[in-house]
């Protein structure tokens, strides 16, 4: 069985910075409320770029770092809940943009757990020998899915993309995987698509645009997030036969500082192990862990042999984590 190594990372966020103060000029909110409840201070918001544009930019950077050619890519997965269109997939659009002519391409919908799910799928393809070089991208234009009249949700999210190139290897790599879903709790965080309207539907459905934007039961999601993060970290350590001391850094999904703090308390782990950048980007859903990982790589924080733990949770509801040896 092949091992699976990350050989390149990349990320891209839109130039436009929107601070909490900026939001307080267009809605009834404040820097004090947002930063004390979430830790978020600013986020990047698209001024027109769509998910495939950002995914392409992050992908090109990851390919450059990996020192591969786009045609080396066998499989291209984009984790997103904010695609440009139902079809073609963002993955196919990226393929066209970067000329990855030999790749099989598809999108994966697992919200904020999307990048973890993407690496999980890629790992299966590589370990079995079905693919050798895989590009996994997490990319979101959350700003187009938000109800900008709903201060409960729109202050929490941001736009961006992150990417990783994975390759078959004989050393290091993905040491443990933990994923799961709780579909029965899906109503806690939703974003609708098209209602069924056709000449044969007897009961008329009114198209109410707000119903097709992000809606959330914040408290329910908060409890789910703390529970799954805590259980996920414990399970991953057990499966990889590691202790927390063996882990150099934990990269959590960047949703809310208070969620991370609660998990830290339950797990009795020092906060210093956690890489946190949500103050600058807010919650970029499927892109969040990928952007954080690339930032750490750019800052030269990861050395060969370091073990890192990635842990995410999100709409679906979904959750998942990985331990990777760098
Ligand atoms: N600015 C000012 N006030 C706001 C606000 C905003 N942006 N958003 C909500 N409020 C108000 C509400 O209207 C409510 O007012 P009311 O009590 O008069 O009705 C009040 O603040 C609610 O505050 P509080 O009870 O302190 O909220 P909370 O502690 O539940 O925090 C969240 C709200 C959303 C920050 C919290 O539930 C959370 O972080 N949940 C997880 C969300 C998440 O990360 N989701 C993505 C996971 S992938």
mmCIF file of C-alpha atoms and ligand atoms in Angstrom:
data_model
loop_
_atom_site.group_PDB
_atom_site.id
_atom_site.type_symbol
_atom_site.label_atom_id
_atom_site.label_comp_id
_atom_site.label_asym_id
_atom_site.label_seq_id
_atom_site.Cartn_x
_atom_site.Cartn_y
_atom_site.Cartn_z
ATOM 1 C CA UNK A 1 0.000 0.000 0.000
ATOM 2 C CA UNK A 2 1.283 3.469 -0.908
ATOM 3 C CA UNK A 3 1.671 6.197 1.672
ATOM 4 C CA UNK A 4 0.270 9.651 0.980
ATOM 5 C CA UNK A 5 2.339 12.800 1.296
ATOM 6 C CA UNK A 6 1.450 16.457 0.908
ATOM 7 C CA UNK A 7 4.046 17.819 -1.525
ATOM 8 C CA UNK A 8 2.647 21.288 -2.156
ATOM 9 C CA UNK A 9 0.166 23.785 -0.746
ATOM 10 C CA UNK A 10 -1.283 27.083 -1.942
ATOM 11 C CA UNK A 11 -3.972 29.549 -0.994
ATOM 12 C CA UNK A 12 -5.709 32.644 -2.228
ATOM 13 C CA UNK A 13 -8.012 35.162 -0.561
ATOM 14 C CA UNK A 14 -9.688 38.188 -2.183
ATOM 15 C CA UNK A 15 -7.999 41.553 -1.665
ATOM 16 C CA UNK A 16 -11.038 43.245 -0.107
ATOM 17 C CA UNK A 17 -10.761 43.326 3.699
ATOM 18 C CA UNK A 18 -14.050 43.906 5.534
ATOM 19 C CA UNK A 19 -13.567 44.679 9.219
ATOM 20 C CA UNK A 20 -16.151 44.331 11.982
ATOM 21 C CA UNK A 21 -16.197 48.119 12.061
ATOM 22 C CA UNK A 22 -17.062 48.151 8.320
ATOM 23 C CA UNK A 23 -19.980 45.778 8.974
ATOM 24 C CA UNK A 24 -21.261 48.003 11.781
ATOM 25 C CA UNK A 25 -21.706 50.740 9.127
ATOM 26 C CA UNK A 26 -24.129 48.608 7.097
ATOM 27 C CA UNK A 27 -25.985 46.658 9.821
ATOM 28 C CA UNK A 28 -26.850 46.725 13.514
ATOM 29 C CA UNK A 29 -23.714 45.075 14.930
ATOM 30 C CA UNK A 30 -20.433 46.048 16.575
ATOM 31 C CA UNK A 31 -16.797 45.055 16.715
ATOM 32 C CA UNK A 32 -17.320 44.347 20.421
ATOM 33 C CA UNK A 33 -20.183 41.856 19.767
ATOM 34 C CA UNK A 34 -18.457 40.021 16.918
ATOM 35 C CA UNK A 35 -14.960 39.811 18.377
ATOM 36 C CA UNK A 36 -16.085 38.845 21.889
ATOM 37 C CA UNK A 37 -18.500 36.109 20.613
ATOM 38 C CA UNK A 38 -16.299 34.720 17.834
ATOM 39 C CA UNK A 39 -12.721 36.098 17.799
ATOM 40 C CA UNK A 40 -13.278 37.309 14.213
ATOM 41 C CA UNK A 41 -11.947 40.813 13.492
ATOM 42 C CA UNK A 42 -12.041 40.923 9.699
ATOM 43 C CA UNK A 43 -12.746 38.746 6.668
ATOM 44 C CA UNK A 44 -11.988 38.826 2.936
ATOM 45 C CA UNK A 45 -14.987 39.385 0.671
ATOM 46 C CA UNK A 46 -15.102 38.809 -3.078
ATOM 47 C CA UNK A 47 -15.677 41.844 -5.250
ATOM 48 C CA UNK A 48 -16.815 39.592 -8.084
ATOM 49 C CA UNK A 49 -14.445 36.625 -8.169
ATOM 50 C CA UNK A 50 -16.297 33.331 -8.070
ATOM 51 C CA UNK A 51 -15.302 30.053 -6.426
ATOM 52 C CA UNK A 52 -13.571 28.639 -9.515
ATOM 53 C CA UNK A 53 -11.444 31.809 -9.857
ATOM 54 C CA UNK A 54 -10.148 31.536 -6.295
ATOM 55 C CA UNK A 55 -9.776 27.742 -6.516
ATOM 56 C CA UNK A 56 -7.671 28.142 -9.676
ATOM 57 C CA UNK A 57 -5.328 30.665 -8.042
ATOM 58 C CA UNK A 58 -4.798 28.480 -4.968
ATOM 59 C CA UNK A 59 -4.313 25.391 -7.171
ATOM 60 C CA UNK A 60 -1.631 27.044 -9.317
ATOM 61 C CA UNK A 61 0.371 27.971 -6.213
ATOM 62 C CA UNK A 62 0.150 24.415 -4.830
ATOM 63 C CA UNK A 63 1.243 22.985 -8.198
ATOM 64 C CA UNK A 64 4.207 25.363 -8.313
ATOM 65 C CA UNK A 65 5.335 24.399 -4.810
ATOM 66 C CA UNK A 66 4.891 20.688 -5.580
ATOM 67 C CA UNK A 67 7.028 21.195 -8.681
ATOM 68 C CA UNK A 68 4.717 19.112 -10.856
ATOM 69 C CA UNK A 69 3.061 19.775 -14.197
ATOM 70 C CA UNK A 70 -0.755 20.138 -14.352
ATOM 71 C CA UNK A 71 -0.851 17.098 -16.639
ATOM 72 C CA UNK A 72 0.645 14.969 -13.824
ATOM 73 C CA UNK A 73 -2.608 15.317 -11.862
ATOM 74 C CA UNK A 74 -4.755 12.138 -12.031
ATOM 75 C CA UNK A 75 -7.585 13.320 -9.818
ATOM 76 C CA UNK A 76 -8.830 16.833 -9.017
ATOM 77 C CA UNK A 77 -11.282 17.280 -6.149
ATOM 78 C CA UNK A 78 -12.814 20.613 -5.155
ATOM 79 C CA UNK A 79 -14.548 20.730 -1.781
ATOM 80 C CA UNK A 80 -17.149 23.475 -1.908
ATOM 81 C CA UNK A 81 -20.730 24.326 -0.963
ATOM 82 C CA UNK A 82 -20.671 27.508 -3.041
ATOM 83 C CA UNK A 83 -19.981 26.314 -6.612
ATOM 84 C CA UNK A 84 -20.230 28.696 -9.572
ATOM 85 C CA UNK A 85 -23.009 26.469 -10.990
ATOM 86 C CA UNK A 86 -24.713 23.105 -10.465
ATOM 87 C CA UNK A 87 -22.836 22.030 -13.556
ATOM 88 C CA UNK A 88 -20.094 22.128 -14.687
ATOM 89 C CA UNK A 89 -18.432 21.375 -11.372
ATOM 90 C CA UNK A 90 -15.833 23.774 -9.997
ATOM 91 C CA UNK A 91 -13.306 20.931 -10.332
ATOM 92 C CA UNK A 92 -13.955 20.733 -14.105
ATOM 93 C CA UNK A 93 -13.668 24.530 -14.372
ATOM 94 C CA UNK A 94 -10.323 24.459 -12.546
ATOM 95 C CA UNK A 95 -9.185 21.613 -14.792
ATOM 96 C CA UNK A 96 -9.912 23.769 -17.831
ATOM 97 C CA UNK A 97 -8.181 26.796 -16.326
ATOM 98 C CA UNK A 98 -4.958 25.004 -15.379
ATOM 99 C CA UNK A 99 -4.904 22.490 -18.231
ATOM 100 C CA UNK A 100 -4.871 19.399 -16.019
ATOM 101 C CA UNK A 101 -5.867 17.315 -19.052
ATOM 102 C CA UNK A 102 -5.318 13.891 -17.444
ATOM 103 C CA UNK A 103 -7.393 14.483 -14.317
ATOM 104 C CA UNK A 104 -10.761 13.036 -13.382
ATOM 105 C CA UNK A 105 -12.624 15.896 -11.714
ATOM 106 C CA UNK A 106 -15.475 16.225 -9.277
ATOM 107 C CA UNK A 107 -16.768 18.446 -6.477
ATOM 108 C CA UNK A 108 -17.368 17.237 -2.975
ATOM 109 C CA UNK A 109 -20.032 18.721 -0.699
ATOM 110 C CA UNK A 110 -19.209 18.464 2.990
ATOM 111 C CA UNK A 111 -19.232 22.162 3.970
ATOM 112 C CA UNK A 112 -16.566 23.040 6.529
ATOM 113 C CA UNK A 113 -15.344 19.416 6.689
ATOM 114 C CA UNK A 114 -14.859 19.452 2.902
ATOM 115 C CA UNK A 115 -11.068 19.720 2.767
ATOM 116 C CA UNK A 116 -10.709 16.879 5.308
ATOM 117 C CA UNK A 117 -13.164 14.742 3.312
ATOM 118 C CA UNK A 118 -11.260 15.631 0.130
ATOM 119 C CA UNK A 119 -7.938 14.448 1.543
ATOM 120 C CA UNK A 120 -9.697 11.354 2.890
ATOM 121 C CA UNK A 121 -10.990 10.439 -0.586
ATOM 122 C CA UNK A 122 -7.618 11.245 -2.167
ATOM 123 C CA UNK A 123 -5.875 9.012 0.372
ATOM 124 C CA UNK A 124 -8.026 6.033 -0.637
ATOM 125 C CA UNK A 125 -7.200 6.550 -4.335
ATOM 126 C CA UNK A 126 -3.473 6.825 -3.643
ATOM 127 C CA UNK A 127 -3.136 3.973 -1.140
ATOM 128 C CA UNK A 128 -4.875 1.564 -3.509
ATOM 129 C CA UNK A 129 -2.796 2.722 -6.481
ATOM 130 C CA UNK A 130 -5.825 4.050 -8.404
ATOM 131 C CA UNK A 131 -4.181 7.476 -8.619
ATOM 132 C CA UNK A 132 -0.686 8.796 -8.008
ATOM 133 C CA UNK A 133 -0.943 12.598 -7.936
ATOM 134 C CA UNK A 134 -4.045 14.360 -6.638
ATOM 135 C CA UNK A 135 -5.009 18.006 -6.262
ATOM 136 C CA UNK A 136 -7.455 18.743 -3.437
ATOM 137 C CA UNK A 137 -8.881 22.260 -3.238
ATOM 138 C CA UNK A 138 -11.201 23.778 -0.639
ATOM 139 C CA UNK A 139 -12.819 26.925 -2.065
ATOM 140 C CA UNK A 140 -15.780 29.044 -1.057
ATOM 141 C CA UNK A 141 -17.494 32.278 -1.990
ATOM 142 C CA UNK A 142 -19.563 32.311 1.186
ATOM 143 C CA UNK A 143 -20.471 35.969 0.637
ATOM 144 C CA UNK A 144 -22.877 35.033 -2.191
ATOM 145 C CA UNK A 145 -24.656 32.461 0.020
ATOM 146 C CA UNK A 146 -25.166 34.804 2.962
ATOM 147 C CA UNK A 147 -28.308 36.692 3.839
ATOM 148 C CA UNK A 148 -26.763 40.134 4.391
ATOM 149 C CA UNK A 149 -29.899 41.135 6.341
ATOM 150 C CA UNK A 150 -29.242 38.402 8.933
ATOM 151 C CA UNK A 151 -26.615 39.608 11.398
ATOM 152 C CA UNK A 152 -26.709 36.228 13.180
ATOM 153 C CA UNK A 153 -24.892 34.605 10.256
ATOM 154 C CA UNK A 154 -23.392 37.121 7.809
ATOM 155 C CA UNK A 155 -20.752 38.427 10.227
ATOM 156 C CA UNK A 156 -19.268 34.954 10.684
ATOM 157 C CA UNK A 157 -18.117 33.998 7.194
ATOM 158 C CA UNK A 158 -15.527 34.984 4.587
ATOM 159 C CA UNK A 159 -14.299 34.013 1.103
ATOM 160 C CA UNK A 160 -11.121 32.193 0.041
ATOM 161 C CA UNK A 161 -9.463 29.043 -1.258
ATOM 162 C CA UNK A 162 -6.702 26.650 -0.238
ATOM 163 C CA UNK A 163 -5.149 23.719 -2.070
ATOM 164 C CA UNK A 164 -2.847 20.760 -1.524
ATOM 165 C CA UNK A 165 -1.095 18.383 -3.906
ATOM 166 C CA UNK A 166 -0.889 14.812 -2.604
ATOM 167 C CA UNK A 167 1.378 12.168 -3.992
ATOM 168 C CA UNK A 168 2.142 8.478 -3.462
ATOM 169 C CA UNK A 169 5.204 8.076 -1.280
ATOM 170 C CA UNK A 170 7.047 5.460 0.743
ATOM 171 C CA UNK A 171 7.364 7.567 3.889
ATOM 172 C CA UNK A 172 5.412 9.794 6.253
ATOM 173 C CA UNK A 173 2.009 10.917 5.116
ATOM 174 C CA UNK A 174 -1.534 10.460 6.345
ATOM 175 C CA UNK A 175 -1.342 8.422 9.590
ATOM 176 C CA UNK A 176 -4.961 8.487 10.749
ATOM 177 C CA UNK A 177 -8.365 9.477 9.389
ATOM 178 C CA UNK A 178 -11.589 10.036 11.270
ATOM 179 C CA UNK A 179 -14.813 11.116 9.540
ATOM 180 C CA UNK A 180 -18.535 11.009 10.193
ATOM 181 C CA UNK A 181 -21.852 12.693 9.517
ATOM 182 C CA UNK A 182 -25.060 13.409 11.442
ATOM 183 C CA UNK A 183 -27.615 14.007 8.689
ATOM 184 C CA UNK A 184 -30.535 13.967 11.110
ATOM 185 C CA UNK A 185 -29.237 17.279 12.529
ATOM 186 C CA UNK A 186 -28.827 18.859 9.076
ATOM 187 C CA UNK A 187 -31.434 21.551 9.748
ATOM 188 C CA UNK A 188 -29.080 23.264 12.204
ATOM 189 C CA UNK A 189 -27.128 24.802 9.300
ATOM 190 C CA UNK A 190 -28.627 25.012 5.836
ATOM 191 C CA UNK A 191 -28.425 26.756 2.489
ATOM 192 C CA UNK A 192 -31.231 25.856 0.091
ATOM 193 C CA UNK A 193 -30.958 25.243 -3.647
ATOM 194 C CA UNK A 194 -33.734 25.468 -6.269
ATOM 195 C CA UNK A 195 -37.255 24.598 -5.080
ATOM 196 C CA UNK A 196 -39.165 22.035 -7.151
ATOM 197 C CA UNK A 197 -41.252 24.161 -9.510
ATOM 198 C CA UNK A 198 -42.474 22.507 -12.699
ATOM 199 C CA UNK A 199 -45.809 22.188 -14.555
ATOM 200 C CA UNK A 200 -46.672 18.976 -12.673
ATOM 201 C CA UNK A 201 -46.226 20.192 -9.099
ATOM 202 C CA UNK A 202 -49.715 20.562 -7.615
ATOM 203 C CA UNK A 203 -48.883 22.720 -4.601
ATOM 204 C CA UNK A 204 -47.382 26.027 -5.620
ATOM 205 C CA UNK A 205 -44.101 26.928 -3.887
ATOM 206 C CA UNK A 206 -43.308 30.594 -3.439
ATOM 207 C CA UNK A 207 -39.709 31.385 -4.185
ATOM 208 C CA UNK A 208 -38.500 33.356 -1.160
ATOM 209 C CA UNK A 209 -34.849 34.300 -1.774
ATOM 210 C CA UNK A 210 -33.907 34.423 1.965
ATOM 211 C CA UNK A 211 -34.823 30.739 2.281
ATOM 212 C CA UNK A 212 -32.052 29.932 -0.171
ATOM 213 C CA UNK A 213 -29.306 31.577 1.868
ATOM 214 C CA UNK A 214 -27.334 30.347 4.887
ATOM 215 C CA UNK A 215 -29.507 29.802 7.964
ATOM 216 C CA UNK A 216 -28.153 28.557 11.251
ATOM 217 C CA UNK A 217 -29.082 27.528 14.760
ATOM 218 C CA UNK A 218 -25.835 28.866 16.241
ATOM 219 C CA UNK A 219 -26.166 27.228 19.637
ATOM 220 C CA UNK A 220 -26.910 23.770 18.208
ATOM 221 C CA UNK A 221 -23.903 24.014 15.874
ATOM 222 C CA UNK A 222 -21.707 25.241 18.717
ATOM 223 C CA UNK A 223 -22.486 22.170 20.867
ATOM 224 C CA UNK A 224 -22.012 19.798 17.913
ATOM 225 C CA UNK A 225 -18.675 21.429 17.060
ATOM 226 C CA UNK A 226 -17.219 21.133 20.559
ATOM 227 C CA UNK A 227 -18.427 17.527 20.915
ATOM 228 C CA UNK A 228 -17.067 16.320 17.570
ATOM 229 C CA UNK A 229 -13.782 18.226 17.858
ATOM 230 C CA UNK A 230 -13.088 16.733 21.267
ATOM 231 C CA UNK A 231 -14.021 13.191 20.253
ATOM 232 C CA UNK A 232 -12.167 13.535 16.950
ATOM 233 C CA UNK A 233 -8.869 14.568 18.525
ATOM 234 C CA UNK A 234 -9.042 11.683 21.023
ATOM 235 C CA UNK A 235 -9.937 9.126 18.341
ATOM 236 C CA UNK A 236 -7.216 10.280 15.935
ATOM 237 C CA UNK A 237 -4.533 10.085 18.632
ATOM 238 C CA UNK A 238 -5.704 6.602 19.553
ATOM 239 C CA UNK A 239 -5.766 5.388 15.921
ATOM 240 C CA UNK A 240 -2.331 6.838 15.122
ATOM 241 C CA UNK A 241 -0.994 5.455 18.438
ATOM 242 C CA UNK A 242 0.207 8.943 19.335
ATOM 243 C CA UNK A 243 0.061 11.044 22.465
ATOM 244 C CA UNK A 244 -0.749 14.732 22.282
ATOM 245 C CA UNK A 245 2.951 15.452 22.942
ATOM 246 C CA UNK A 246 3.763 13.797 19.596
ATOM 247 C CA UNK A 247 1.619 16.359 17.761
ATOM 248 C CA UNK A 248 3.421 19.583 16.818
ATOM 249 C CA UNK A 249 0.341 21.577 15.782
ATOM 250 C CA UNK A 250 -3.418 21.230 15.632
ATOM 251 C CA UNK A 251 -5.167 23.014 12.749
ATOM 252 C CA UNK A 252 -8.843 23.343 13.672
ATOM 253 C CA UNK A 253 -11.597 24.507 11.349
ATOM 254 C CA UNK A 254 -11.543 28.277 11.800
ATOM 255 C CA UNK A 255 -15.174 28.930 12.770
ATOM 256 C CA UNK A 256 -15.132 30.519 16.167
ATOM 257 C CA UNK A 257 -12.487 31.075 18.842
ATOM 258 C CA UNK A 258 -14.929 30.139 21.607
ATOM 259 C CA UNK A 259 -15.563 26.715 20.022
ATOM 260 C CA UNK A 260 -11.813 26.103 19.934
ATOM 261 C CA UNK A 261 -11.425 27.331 23.542
ATOM 262 C CA UNK A 262 -14.171 24.983 24.763
ATOM 263 C CA UNK A 263 -12.529 22.016 23.018
ATOM 264 C CA UNK A 264 -9.129 23.016 24.435
ATOM 265 C CA UNK A 265 -10.594 23.024 27.953
ATOM 266 C CA UNK A 266 -12.210 19.607 27.523
ATOM 267 C CA UNK A 267 -9.046 18.110 26.031
ATOM 268 C CA UNK A 268 -6.634 19.860 28.458
ATOM 269 C CA UNK A 269 -4.310 20.821 25.594
ATOM 270 C CA UNK A 270 -2.228 23.995 25.549
ATOM 271 C CA UNK A 271 -3.673 26.637 23.190
ATOM 272 C CA UNK A 272 -0.155 27.150 21.800
ATOM 273 C CA UNK A 273 -0.515 23.930 19.804
ATOM 274 C CA UNK A 274 -3.462 25.383 17.879
ATOM 275 C CA UNK A 275 -2.906 27.413 14.706
ATOM 276 C CA UNK A 276 -5.585 30.075 14.543
ATOM 277 C CA UNK A 277 -6.144 32.659 11.798
ATOM 278 C CA UNK A 278 -9.925 33.132 12.020
ATOM 279 C CA UNK A 279 -9.380 36.660 13.357
ATOM 280 C CA UNK A 280 -8.264 37.625 9.806
ATOM 281 C CA UNK A 281 -10.485 35.467 7.599
ATOM 282 C CA UNK A 282 -13.614 34.492 9.537
ATOM 283 C CA UNK A 283 -15.127 31.138 8.633
ATOM 284 C CA UNK A 284 -14.219 30.261 5.036
ATOM 285 C CA UNK A 285 -15.957 26.853 5.328
ATOM 286 C CA UNK A 286 -14.278 24.225 3.106
ATOM 287 C CA UNK A 287 -11.285 26.516 2.534
ATOM 288 C CA UNK A 288 -10.472 27.274 6.173
ATOM 289 C CA UNK A 289 -8.162 24.382 7.101
ATOM 290 C CA UNK A 290 -6.486 24.507 3.676
ATOM 291 C CA UNK A 291 -5.714 28.221 4.001
ATOM 292 C CA UNK A 292 -4.361 27.734 7.537
ATOM 293 C CA UNK A 293 -2.187 24.818 6.415
ATOM 294 C CA UNK A 294 -0.718 26.851 3.569
ATOM 295 C CA UNK A 295 -0.020 29.807 5.867
ATOM 296 C CA UNK A 296 1.946 27.516 8.170
ATOM 297 C CA UNK A 297 3.903 26.168 5.207
ATOM 298 C CA UNK A 298 4.647 29.705 3.982
ATOM 299 C CA UNK A 299 5.852 30.638 7.481
ATOM 300 C CA UNK A 300 8.149 27.592 7.421
ATOM 301 C CA UNK A 301 6.534 26.225 10.585
ATOM 302 C CA UNK A 302 6.480 22.578 9.430
ATOM 303 C CA UNK A 303 9.600 20.388 9.306
ATOM 304 C CA UNK A 304 10.002 16.887 7.905
ATOM 305 C CA UNK A 305 8.755 14.372 10.462
ATOM 306 C CA UNK A 306 6.434 16.815 12.287
ATOM 307 C CA UNK A 307 3.026 15.356 13.039
ATOM 308 C CA UNK A 308 0.055 17.690 12.608
ATOM 309 C CA UNK A 309 -3.592 17.119 13.435
ATOM 310 C CA UNK A 310 -6.347 18.656 11.280
ATOM 311 C CA UNK A 311 -9.883 18.703 12.671
ATOM 312 C CA UNK A 312 -13.099 20.066 11.162
ATOM 313 C CA UNK A 313 -16.876 20.151 11.545
ATOM 314 C CA UNK A 314 -19.684 21.772 9.643
ATOM 315 C CA UNK A 315 -23.007 21.726 7.875
ATOM 316 C CA UNK A 316 -24.503 18.387 6.934
ATOM 317 C CA UNK A 317 -23.801 17.972 9.770
ATOM 318 C CA UNK A 318 -20.342 16.591 9.038
ATOM 319 C CA UNK A 319 -17.058 16.209 10.892
ATOM 320 C CA UNK A 320 -13.627 14.799 10.288
ATOM 321 C CA UNK A 321 -9.947 14.900 11.079
ATOM 322 C CA UNK A 322 -6.533 13.680 10.015
ATOM 323 C CA UNK A 323 -3.072 13.174 11.461
ATOM 324 C CA UNK A 324 -0.388 13.849 8.847
ATOM 325 C CA UNK A 325 3.347 13.304 9.177
ATOM 326 C CA UNK A 326 5.041 16.072 7.257
HETATM 327 N N1 LIG B 1 -24.334 41.794 16.302
HETATM 328 C C1 LIG B 1 -25.004 42.173 17.379
HETATM 329 N N2 LIG B 1 -25.927 41.387 17.969
HETATM 330 C C2 LIG B 1 -26.158 40.187 17.427
HETATM 331 C C3 LIG B 1 -25.476 39.733 16.286
HETATM 332 C C4 LIG B 1 -24.537 40.602 15.708
HETATM 333 N N3 LIG B 1 -23.848 40.270 14.611
HETATM 334 N N4 LIG B 1 -25.932 38.512 15.970
HETATM 335 C C5 LIG B 1 -26.848 38.182 16.900
HETATM 336 N N5 LIG B 1 -26.988 39.199 17.769
HETATM 337 C C6 LIG B 1 -27.891 39.240 18.903
HETATM 338 C C7 LIG B 1 -29.114 38.378 18.708
HETATM 339 O O1 LIG B 1 -30.117 39.082 18.031
HETATM 340 C C8 LIG B 1 -29.495 38.041 20.108
HETATM 341 O O2 LIG B 1 -30.182 39.139 20.644
HETATM 342 P P1 LIG B 1 -31.450 38.929 21.632
HETATM 343 O O3 LIG B 1 -30.894 38.176 22.807
HETATM 344 O O4 LIG B 1 -31.870 40.319 21.936
HETATM 345 O O5 LIG B 1 -32.425 38.145 20.845
HETATM 346 C C9 LIG B 1 -28.165 37.955 20.815
HETATM 347 O O6 LIG B 1 -27.234 38.693 20.039
HETATM 348 C C10 LIG B 1 -27.678 36.544 20.948
HETATM 349 O O7 LIG B 1 -26.489 36.644 21.642
HETATM 350 P P2 LIG B 1 -25.872 35.441 22.413
HETATM 351 O O8 LIG B 1 -26.932 34.715 23.191
HETATM 352 O O9 LIG B 1 -24.681 35.890 23.175
HETATM 353 O O10 LIG B 1 -25.413 34.534 21.215
HETATM 354 P P3 LIG B 1 -24.561 33.266 21.321
HETATM 355 O O11 LIG B 1 -23.739 33.246 22.549
HETATM 356 O O12 LIG B 1 -25.421 32.086 21.024
HETATM 357 O O13 LIG B 1 -23.541 33.470 20.098
HETATM 358 C C11 LIG B 1 -22.980 32.701 17.944
HETATM 359 C C12 LIG B 1 -24.010 33.421 18.797
HETATM 360 C C13 LIG B 1 -23.519 32.586 16.527
HETATM 361 C C14 LIG B 1 -21.699 33.500 17.921
HETATM 362 C C15 LIG B 1 -22.730 31.282 18.531
HETATM 363 O O14 LIG B 1 -23.938 30.612 18.710
HETATM 364 C C16 LIG B 1 -21.821 30.453 17.693
HETATM 365 O O15 LIG B 1 -20.650 30.751 17.543
HETATM 366 N N6 LIG B 1 -22.310 29.321 17.127
HETATM 367 C C17 LIG B 1 -21.535 28.519 16.222
HETATM 368 C C18 LIG B 1 -21.619 29.137 14.875
HETATM 369 C C19 LIG B 1 -20.618 28.598 13.909
HETATM 370 O O16 LIG B 1 -19.442 28.701 14.123
HETATM 371 N N7 LIG B 1 -21.126 28.069 12.818
HETATM 372 C C20 LIG B 1 -20.355 27.564 11.738
HETATM 373 C C21 LIG B 1 -19.842 26.219 12.073
HETATM 374 S S1 LIG B 1 -19.169 25.437 10.716
#
